[in-house]
PDB file of C-alpha atoms in Angstrom:
ATOM      1  CA  MET A 927       0.000   0.000   0.000  1.00 46.00           C
ATOM      2  CA  ASP A 928       1.324   3.472  -0.826  1.00 51.00           C
ATOM      3  CA  ASP A 929       1.883   6.073   1.837  1.00 52.00           C
ATOM      4  CA  ILE A 930      -0.874   8.094   0.186  1.00 55.00           C
ATOM      5  CA  HIS A 931      -3.455   5.434   1.067  1.00 60.00           C
ATOM      6  CA  GLN A 932      -2.289   4.997   4.674  1.00 60.00           C
ATOM      7  CA  PRO A 933      -4.578   6.431   7.338  1.00 62.00           C
ATOM      8  CA  HIS A 934      -3.119   9.501   8.988  1.00 64.00           C
ATOM      9  CA  GLY A 935      -0.636   8.586  11.709  1.00 69.00           C
ATOM     10  CA  GLN A 936      -0.063   4.998  10.595  1.00 82.00           C
ATOM     11  CA  GLU A 937       3.175   3.766   9.128  1.00 82.00           C
ATOM     12  CA  ALA A 938       3.563   1.064   6.495  1.00 89.00           C
ATOM     13  CA  PHE A 939       4.671  -2.276   7.956  1.00 90.00           C
ATOM     14  CA  TRP A 940       7.788  -2.494   5.760  1.00 91.00           C
ATOM     15  CA  HIS A 941       8.869   1.004   6.759  1.00 90.00           C
ATOM     16  CA  LEU A 942       8.331   0.170  10.420  1.00 89.00           C
ATOM     17  CA  LEU A 943      10.337  -3.055  10.037  1.00 90.00           C
ATOM     18  CA  TYR A 944      13.100  -1.105   8.285  1.00 91.00           C
ATOM     19  CA  ARG A 945      13.307   1.389  11.150  1.00 90.00           C
ATOM     20  CA  PHE A 946      13.251  -1.452  13.695  1.00 91.00           C
ATOM     21  CA  LEU A 947      16.168  -3.356  12.122  1.00 93.00           C
ATOM     22  CA  TRP A 948      18.312  -0.848  10.219  1.00 94.00           C
ATOM     23  CA  PRO A 949      20.202   1.670  12.422  1.00 93.00           C
ATOM     24  CA  PHE A 950      22.318   3.380   9.764  1.00 92.00           C
ATOM     25  CA  PRO A 951      19.931   6.256   8.835  1.00 92.00           C
ATOM     26  CA  TYR A 952      20.128   7.471  12.436  1.00 93.00           C
ATOM     27  CA  PHE A 953      23.822   8.309  12.047  1.00 93.00           C
ATOM     28  CA  ARG A 954      25.439  11.259  10.302  1.00 93.00           C
ATOM     29  CA  ASP A 955      28.310  11.441   7.828  1.00 92.00           C
ATOM     30  CA  VAL A 956      31.443  12.734   9.584  1.00 90.00           C
ATOM     31  CA  THR A 957      33.491  13.150   6.406  1.00 91.00           C
ATOM     32  CA  ARG A 958      31.578  16.143   5.027  1.00 92.00           C
ATOM     33  CA  GLY A 959      31.276  19.735   6.127  1.00 92.00           C
ATOM     34  CA  SER A 960      33.464  22.094   8.081  1.00 93.00           C
ATOM     35  CA  LEU A 961      35.525  20.989  11.056  1.00 91.00           C
ATOM     36  CA  LEU A 962      32.793  22.138  13.450  1.00 92.00           C
ATOM     37  CA  GLU A 963      30.095  20.262  11.513  1.00 93.00           C
ATOM     38  CA  ARG A 964      32.195  17.090  11.465  1.00 92.00           C
ATOM     39  CA  GLN A 965      32.757  17.368  15.233  1.00 91.00           C
ATOM     40  CA  GLN A 966      29.042  17.870  15.837  1.00 93.00           C
ATOM     41  CA  ASN A 967      28.175  14.919  13.609  1.00 92.00           C
ATOM     42  CA  TYR A 968      30.661  12.712  15.438  1.00 92.00           C
ATOM     43  CA  ARG A 969      29.221  13.734  18.807  1.00 92.00           C
ATOM     44  CA  HIS A 970      25.740  12.969  17.485  1.00 94.00           C
ATOM     45  CA  ASN A 971      26.949   9.535  16.362  1.00 93.00           C
ATOM     46  CA  ARG A 972      28.469   8.874  19.775  1.00 93.00           C
ATOM     47  CA  ARG A 973      25.155   9.717  21.447  1.00 93.00           C
ATOM     48  CA  MET A 974      23.282   7.490  19.001  1.00 94.00           C
ATOM     49  CA  GLY A 975      25.867   4.737  19.550  1.00 93.00           C
ATOM     50  CA  THR A 976      24.217   3.924  22.862  1.00 93.00           C
ATOM     51  CA  HIS A 977      21.376   2.342  20.850  1.00 95.00           C
ATOM     52  CA  LEU A 978      23.669   0.052  18.849  1.00 95.00           C
ATOM     53  CA  PRO A 979      23.679  -2.849  21.370  1.00 96.00           C
ATOM     54  CA  ARG A 980      19.907  -3.207  20.906  1.00 96.00           C
ATOM     55  CA  PHE A 981      20.327  -3.373  17.148  1.00 97.00           C
ATOM     56  CA  MET A 982      23.186  -5.835  17.613  1.00 97.00           C
ATOM     57  CA  LEU A 983      20.904  -8.066  19.693  1.00 97.00           C
ATOM     58  CA  LYS A 984      18.215  -7.990  17.003  1.00 97.00           C
ATOM     59  CA  TRP A 985      20.718  -8.982  14.302  1.00 97.00           C
ATOM     60  CA  ALA A 986      22.241 -11.686  16.522  1.00 98.00           C
ATOM     61  CA  CYS A 987      18.765 -13.164  17.009  1.00 98.00           C
ATOM     62  CA  LEU A 988      18.153 -13.061  13.263  1.00 97.00           C
ATOM     63  CA  THR A 989      21.489 -14.772  12.632  1.00 98.00           C
ATOM     64  CA  LEU A 990      20.700 -17.543  15.104  1.00 98.00           C
ATOM     65  CA  PHE A 991      17.168 -17.924  13.761  1.00 98.00           C
ATOM     66  CA  PHE A 992      18.246 -18.370  10.137  1.00 97.00           C
ATOM     67  CA  PHE A 993      21.098 -20.679  11.097  1.00 97.00           C
ATOM     68  CA  ALA A 994      18.759 -22.833  13.192  1.00 97.00           C
ATOM     69  CA  LEU A 995      16.192 -22.838  10.398  1.00 97.00           C
ATOM     70  CA  GLY A 996      18.910 -23.972   7.986  1.00 96.00           C
ATOM     71  CA  CYS A 997      19.903 -26.780  10.352  1.00 96.00           C
ATOM     72  CA  LEU A 998      16.253 -27.806  10.664  1.00 95.00           C
ATOM     73  CA  CYS A 999      15.805 -27.896   6.886  1.00 94.00           C
ATOM     74  CA  GLU A1000      19.044 -29.781   6.350  1.00 93.00           C
ATOM     75  CA  GLU A1001      18.991 -32.317   9.171  1.00 93.00           C
ATOM     76  CA  LEU A1002      15.339 -33.031   9.892  1.00 92.00           C
ATOM     77  CA  LEU A1003      13.558 -32.266   6.641  1.00 90.00           C
ATOM     78  CA  GLU A1004      16.493 -33.155   4.364  1.00 90.00           C
ATOM     79  CA  ILE A1005      15.791 -30.380   1.871  1.00 93.00           C
ATOM     80  CA  VAL A1006      18.991 -28.816   0.679  1.00 93.00           C
ATOM     81  CA  LEU A1007      18.010 -25.699  -1.289  1.00 95.00           C
ATOM     82  CA  PRO A1008      15.970 -24.004   1.482  1.00 94.00           C
ATOM     83  CA  ALA A1009      18.733 -24.929   3.940  1.00 95.00           C
ATOM     84  CA  ALA A1010      21.321 -23.280   1.711  1.00 96.00           C
ATOM     85  CA  CYS A1011      19.138 -20.162   1.438  1.00 96.00           C
ATOM     86  CA  CYS A1012      18.865 -20.016   5.230  1.00 97.00           C
ATOM     87  CA  TYR A1013      22.628 -20.409   5.645  1.00 97.00           C
ATOM     88  CA  VAL A1014      23.305 -17.628   3.119  1.00 97.00           C
ATOM     89  CA  THR A1015      20.807 -15.359   4.866  1.00 97.00           C
ATOM     90  CA  SER A1016      22.392 -16.086   8.249  1.00 97.00           C
ATOM     91  CA  THR A1017      25.771 -15.157   6.763  1.00 98.00           C
ATOM     92  CA  TRP A1018      24.355 -11.838   5.558  1.00 97.00           C
ATOM     93  CA  THR A1019      22.842 -11.092   8.947  1.00 97.00           C
ATOM     94  CA  LEU A1020      26.137 -12.014  10.614  1.00 98.00           C
ATOM     95  CA  THR A1021      27.884  -9.511   8.334  1.00 97.00           C
ATOM     96  CA  ILE A1022      25.531  -6.747   9.493  1.00 97.00           C
ATOM     97  CA  LEU A1023      26.112  -7.808  13.101  1.00 97.00           C
ATOM     98  CA  VAL A1024      29.889  -7.521  12.637  1.00 97.00           C
ATOM     99  CA  GLN A1025      29.493  -4.049  11.088  1.00 96.00           C
ATOM    100  CA  LEU A1026      27.355  -2.895  14.001  1.00 96.00           C
ATOM    101  CA  THR A1027      29.820  -4.312  16.531  1.00 96.00           C
ATOM    102  CA  VAL A1028      32.769  -2.580  14.888  1.00 95.00           C
ATOM    103  CA  ALA A1029      30.855   0.723  14.763  1.00 93.00           C
ATOM    104  CA  TRP A1030      29.893   0.424  18.423  1.00 95.00           C
ATOM    105  CA  LEU A1031      33.443  -0.417  19.499  1.00 94.00           C
ATOM    106  CA  TRP A1032      34.813   2.437  17.394  1.00 92.00           C
ATOM    107  CA  LEU A1033      32.434   4.986  18.908  1.00 91.00           C
ATOM    108  CA  ARG A1034      33.243   3.798  22.430  1.00 89.00           C
ATOM    109  CA  ARG A1035      37.023   3.653  21.895  1.00 89.00           C
ATOM    110  CA  PHE A1036      37.537   7.044  20.246  1.00 81.00           C
ATOM    111  CA  PRO A1037      35.658   9.716  22.216  1.00 74.00           C
ATOM    112  CA  GLU A1038      36.758  12.597  19.977  1.00 72.00           C
ATOM    113  CA  LEU A1039      37.592  12.138  16.337  1.00 65.00           C
ATOM    114  CA  HIS A1040      38.953  15.632  15.769  1.00 57.00           C
TER     115      HIS A1040
END
């Protein structure tokens, strides 16, 4: 359904799911702007970095879910193609989890970039 057809105040499910799982739009680019703007953006990112562990937990749960689903398909149901799809998806979610962990560690380790 388009946003035009949504009742006022309601959000499309896919947009809500996107905001629930994807933290990157909440952060600012620290490579653009003047020195003061870059410092302000980095401070904003450090404040927003406190929310990263929750996103990391969500992606860890997704990784475990897809890996377990792949094991279920492979071992119990003996269907290979869906198992392979689950394993590939769990690898993708693990990649996002690693990116979030590195970002969180970076923001905690380096209090001031400039």
